[in-house]
Every structure is written in structure tokens, then in C-alpha cells.
mmCIF file of C-alpha atoms in Angstrom:
data_model
loop_
_atom_site.group_PDB
_atom_site.id
_atom_site.type_symbol
_atom_site.label_atom_id
_atom_site.label_comp_id
_atom_site.label_asym_id
_atom_site.label_seq_id
_atom_site.Cartn_x
_atom_site.Cartn_y
_atom_site.Cartn_z
ATOM 1 C CA MET A 17 -24.558 16.308 -28.195
ATOM 2 C CA LEU A 18 -26.208 17.426 -24.964
ATOM 3 C CA PHE A 19 -27.876 14.016 -24.724
ATOM 4 C CA LEU A 20 -24.491 12.254 -24.891
ATOM 5 C CA PHE A 21 -23.079 14.548 -22.226
ATOM 6 C CA LEU A 22 -26.046 13.881 -19.912
ATOM 7 C CA LEU A 23 -25.764 10.147 -20.587
ATOM 8 C CA ALA A 24 -22.060 10.241 -19.651
ATOM 9 C CA ILE A 25 -22.880 12.069 -16.413
ATOM 10 C CA PHE A 26 -25.578 9.499 -15.607
ATOM 11 C CA PHE A 27 -23.190 6.561 -16.075
ATOM 12 C CA ASN A 28 -20.471 8.350 -14.135
ATOM 13 C CA ILE A 29 -22.742 8.929 -11.153
ATOM 14 C CA THR A 30 -24.603 5.609 -11.110
ATOM 15 C CA ASN A 31 -21.787 3.132 -11.767
ATOM 16 C CA SER A 32 -20.559 1.056 -8.857
ATOM 17 C CA SER A 33 -18.214 -1.899 -8.936
ATOM 18 C CA LYS A 34 -19.993 -3.973 -6.224
ATOM 19 C CA TYR A 35 -16.570 -5.331 -5.247
ATOM 20 C CA THR A 36 -14.932 -4.075 -2.084
ATOM 21 C CA ASP A 37 -11.270 -3.220 -2.536
ATOM 22 C CA GLU A 38 -9.285 -3.278 0.706
ATOM 23 C CA PHE A 39 -6.452 -0.839 1.402
ATOM 24 C CA ILE A 40 -3.650 -0.969 3.959
ATOM 25 C CA PHE A 41 -1.435 2.064 4.509
ATOM 26 C CA ASP A 42 1.689 1.555 6.642
ATOM 27 C CA VAL A 43 2.840 5.079 7.394
ATOM 28 C CA GLU A 44 6.034 6.524 8.869
ATOM 29 C CA LEU A 45 6.065 10.301 9.326
ATOM 30 C CA THR A 46 9.243 11.932 10.630
ATOM 31 C CA CYS A 47 9.870 15.286 12.290
ATOM 32 C CA ASN A 48 13.249 15.847 13.949
ATOM 33 C CA LEU A 49 13.107 19.591 14.518
ATOM 34 C CA ARG A 50 14.954 20.152 17.777
ATOM 35 C CA ASN A 51 13.222 23.344 18.917
ATOM 36 C CA ARG A 52 10.069 21.665 20.188
ATOM 37 C CA ALA A 53 8.830 19.125 22.705
ATOM 38 C CA PHE A 54 6.242 17.634 20.331
ATOM 39 C CA TRP A 55 4.687 18.076 16.892
ATOM 40 C CA THR A 56 1.157 17.367 15.689
ATOM 41 C CA PHE A 57 -0.317 15.978 12.509
ATOM 42 C CA SER A 58 -3.457 14.622 10.904
ATOM 43 C CA VAL A 59 -3.433 12.342 7.876
ATOM 44 C CA GLN A 60 -6.134 10.848 5.680
ATOM 45 C CA PHE A 61 -6.029 8.988 2.375
ATOM 46 C CA PHE A 62 -8.372 9.732 -0.518
ATOM 47 C CA ASP A 63 -9.247 8.407 -3.972
ATOM 48 C CA ARG A 64 -9.285 11.276 -6.473
ATOM 49 C CA ASP A 65 -12.455 11.443 -8.563
ATOM 50 C CA SER A 66 -13.480 13.614 -11.485
ATOM 51 C CA PHE A 67 -14.884 17.097 -11.133
ATOM 52 C CA LEU A 68 -18.382 15.560 -11.140
ATOM 53 C CA ASN A 69 -17.858 13.628 -7.903
ATOM 54 C CA PRO A 70 -16.164 14.548 -4.637
ATOM 55 C CA ASP A 71 -13.015 12.632 -3.689
ATOM 56 C CA ASP A 72 -13.716 9.540 -1.573
ATOM 57 C CA SER A 73 -11.973 8.998 1.749
ATOM 58 C CA VAL A 74 -10.208 5.664 2.050
ATOM 59 C CA GLY A 75 -9.983 4.979 5.768
ATOM 60 C CA PRO A 76 -10.313 7.206 8.822
ATOM 61 C CA GLU A 77 -8.500 10.439 9.548
ATOM 62 C CA ILE A 78 -5.727 10.042 12.132
ATOM 63 C CA HIS A 79 -4.844 12.898 14.545
ATOM 64 C CA HIS A 80 -1.749 12.610 16.699
ATOM 65 C CA ALA A 81 0.777 14.536 18.790
ATOM 66 C CA HIS A 82 4.256 13.005 18.817
ATOM 67 C CA ARG A 83 7.680 13.704 20.291
ATOM 68 C CA PRO A 84 10.420 14.545 17.781
ATOM 69 C CA GLY A 85 11.217 11.445 15.754
ATOM 70 C CA THR A 86 9.173 9.050 13.659
ATOM 71 C CA ALA A 87 5.490 8.259 14.149
ATOM 72 C CA LYS A 88 4.564 4.806 12.798
ATOM 73 C CA PHE A 89 0.992 3.652 12.324
ATOM 74 C CA ARG A 90 -1.345 1.710 10.052
ATOM 75 C CA ILE A 91 -4.552 2.905 8.434
ATOM 76 C CA THR A 92 -6.952 0.429 6.858
ATOM 77 C CA GLY A 93 -9.836 1.275 4.594
ATOM 78 C CA SER A 94 -11.955 0.093 1.723
ATOM 79 C CA GLN A 95 -13.602 1.339 -1.418
ATOM 80 C CA THR A 96 -16.744 -0.205 -2.913
ATOM 81 C CA GLU A 97 -17.336 1.933 -5.958
ATOM 82 C CA ASP A 98 -15.586 4.212 -8.384
ATOM 83 C CA GLU A 99 -16.392 6.182 -11.484
ATOM 84 C CA PHE A 100 -17.476 4.747 -14.816
ATOM 85 C CA PHE A 101 -14.580 4.156 -17.264
ATOM 86 C CA ASN A 102 -12.092 4.461 -14.402
ATOM 87 C CA TYR A 103 -9.857 1.414 -13.910
ATOM 88 C CA ASN A 104 -7.528 2.586 -11.146
ATOM 89 C CA TYR A 105 -7.767 4.266 -7.795
ATOM 90 C CA GLU A 106 -5.810 7.534 -7.731
ATOM 91 C CA ILE A 107 -4.712 7.584 -4.112
ATOM 92 C CA TYR A 108 -3.308 10.615 -2.340
ATOM 93 C CA ALA A 109 -2.525 11.480 1.265
ATOM 94 C CA LYS A 110 -3.716 14.763 2.756
ATOM 95 C CA ILE A 111 -1.500 15.686 5.702
ATOM 96 C CA PHE A 112 -1.778 18.685 8.015
ATOM 97 C CA HIS A 113 1.230 19.134 10.308
ATOM 98 C CA ASP A 114 3.189 21.729 12.253
ATOM 99 C CA CYS A 115 6.691 20.332 11.661
ATOM 100 C CA THR A 116 7.969 23.726 10.516
ATOM 101 C CA GLU A 117 10.515 26.151 11.937
ATOM 102 C CA SER A 118 7.686 28.628 12.600
ATOM 103 C CA HIS A 119 5.431 25.967 14.237
ATOM 104 C CA GLN A 120 2.767 27.000 11.712
ATOM 105 C CA SER A 121 0.337 24.307 10.587
ATOM 106 C CA VAL A 122 0.676 23.546 6.862
ATOM 107 C CA GLN A 123 -0.924 21.178 4.364
ATOM 108 C CA LEU A 124 1.004 18.572 2.377
ATOM 109 C CA ILE A 125 -0.630 16.560 -0.425
ATOM 110 C CA ILE A 126 1.268 13.445 -1.514
ATOM 111 C CA ASN A 127 0.064 11.979 -4.826
ATOM 112 C CA ILE A 128 0.899 8.289 -4.670
ATOM 113 C CA THR A 129 1.968 6.094 -7.567
ATOM 114 C CA PRO A 130 1.730 3.431 -8.812
ATOM 115 C CA LEU A 131 -2.040 3.554 -9.089
ATOM 116 C CA CYS A 132 -4.049 0.793 -7.447
ATOM 117 C CA GLN A 133 -6.086 -1.250 -9.927
ATOM 118 C CA HIS A 134 -9.725 -2.034 -9.247
ATOM 119 C CA TYR A 135 -10.566 -5.527 -7.976
ATOM 120 C CA ARG A 136 -7.167 -5.840 -6.281
ATOM 121 C CA ASP A 137 -6.387 -5.149 -2.664
ATOM 122 C CA CYS A 138 -3.495 -2.720 -2.241
ATOM 123 C CA HIS A 139 -0.946 -2.366 0.537
ATOM 124 C CA TYR A 140 1.031 0.881 0.533
ATOM 125 C CA LYS A 141 4.051 1.830 2.624
ATOM 126 C CA LEU A 142 4.526 5.586 2.888
ATOM 127 C CA GLN A 143 7.619 7.114 4.491
ATOM 128 C CA ALA A 144 7.876 10.901 4.580
ATOM 129 C CA ASN A 145 10.071 13.439 6.339
ATOM 130 C CA LEU A 146 7.716 16.324 7.068
ATOM 131 C CA GLU A 147 10.311 18.871 8.163
ATOM 132 C CA ASN A 148 9.398 22.177 6.497
ATOM 133 C CA SER A 149 7.433 20.305 3.797
ATOM 134 C CA TRP A 150 4.160 21.551 2.351
ATOM 135 C CA GLY A 151 2.409 21.878 -0.969
ATOM 136 C CA ILE A 152 1.720 19.126 -3.493
ATOM 137 C CA VAL A 153 4.258 16.429 -4.276
ATOM 138 C CA GLY A 154 4.282 13.118 -6.105
ATOM 139 C CA ARG A 155 5.783 10.095 -4.473
ATOM 140 C CA ARG A 156 6.450 6.624 -5.802
ATOM 141 C CA ILE A 157 6.110 4.232 -2.903
ATOM 142 C CA PHE A 158 6.178 0.553 -2.130
ATOM 143 C CA LEU A 159 2.978 -1.134 -3.230
ATOM 144 C CA ASN A 160 1.916 -4.638 -2.332
ATOM 145 C CA MET A 161 -0.972 -5.719 -4.574
ATOM 146 C CA THR A 162 -2.998 -8.858 -3.949
ATOM 147 C CA ASP A 163 -5.854 -10.732 -5.473
ATOM 148 C CA ASP A 164 -7.759 -13.856 -4.431
ATOM 149 C CA ASN A 165 -5.654 -16.361 -6.402
ATOM 150 C CA ASP A 166 -2.227 -14.818 -6.162
ATOM 151 C CA TYR A 167 0.382 -14.672 -3.428
ATOM 152 C CA ARG A 168 1.409 -11.125 -2.497
ATOM 153 C CA LYS A 169 3.605 -9.538 -5.125
ATOM 154 C CA TYR A 170 5.883 -6.825 -3.859
ATOM 155 C CA VAL A 171 6.387 -4.045 -6.361
ATOM 156 C CA HIS A 172 9.031 -1.368 -5.868
ATOM 157 C CA CYS A 173 8.856 1.570 -8.247
ATOM 158 C CA ILE A 174 11.819 3.880 -8.593
#
């Protein structure tokens, strides 16, 4: 039994897909609190892995200070490997922001569905109102999945 467990760990650690999946994240973050001249945030997207591997960042971390309103930006990234027996990327956004009444910096984790399949490039559009929002939430968002022989299909999940 121990041998099977060690074998599973070995395959989990050594597997790589050798295909580079491209990600595009079009992001709109809103803060309309009126008691401030500007608000700050940082955002980064990750692929959730098992307890055996750390989560992989998908694209750079963005830091920004913005006047009240909506900050719009694009993050691009890629992923070249994932865990053995895993067929989807489990994407989430980790956001730190101070769009709170107390001006305190808080963390917001947005778990994004639908999942992005391996060997397909994924284009996500994330819109979030950050006002007094923190903790962990799930969000179904627009997902544009592509592959080499297929025109872009636009999927809207409700």
C-alpha cells in the first residue's frame, strides 16, 4: 500500500503536459466608496493544485492605485504543466484591496468557474465590485475557450 502511495506521489510530481496553455484575464474591479481620493489593490491569478504541490501563478501580480470608479486591465499568462490525473485548471483570483469603509486592507479570493480544460486556451472576463468585500467567494464568469482548429466559442454560465 505504501508503494502505491509513493508511486502516486511520483507521478503527481513528475507529470507535465508539455503543451503551453495560454490565459487571458480581462478584469474590471470597481470601488465607488465616496470617502476617499483613491483606493489600492493587487490581483494575481492562480491554478489550484493538490496539497502535494503549491498553487501555480498564472500571469504576473498587478499592483495599482485608482480613483473611485472602475479599474480595467488585462493580465496574460500561461501554464505548461499540471498534476497527473488532473484534466482542468482550477483558476482563482487572489485580490488584496482597501475598498472598505475602514480603509483596512483585506483579502478576497474568487474561485472561478467554469474550469479551464487542459490543451485549450482560455479567456476569462472578471467583473467584481470590491466595496466591503472579502473572504472566499465563487463566481461564474464569462469564459472564451479556444483551440487550434476551432473559432472562439463564447460560453456564458449562469
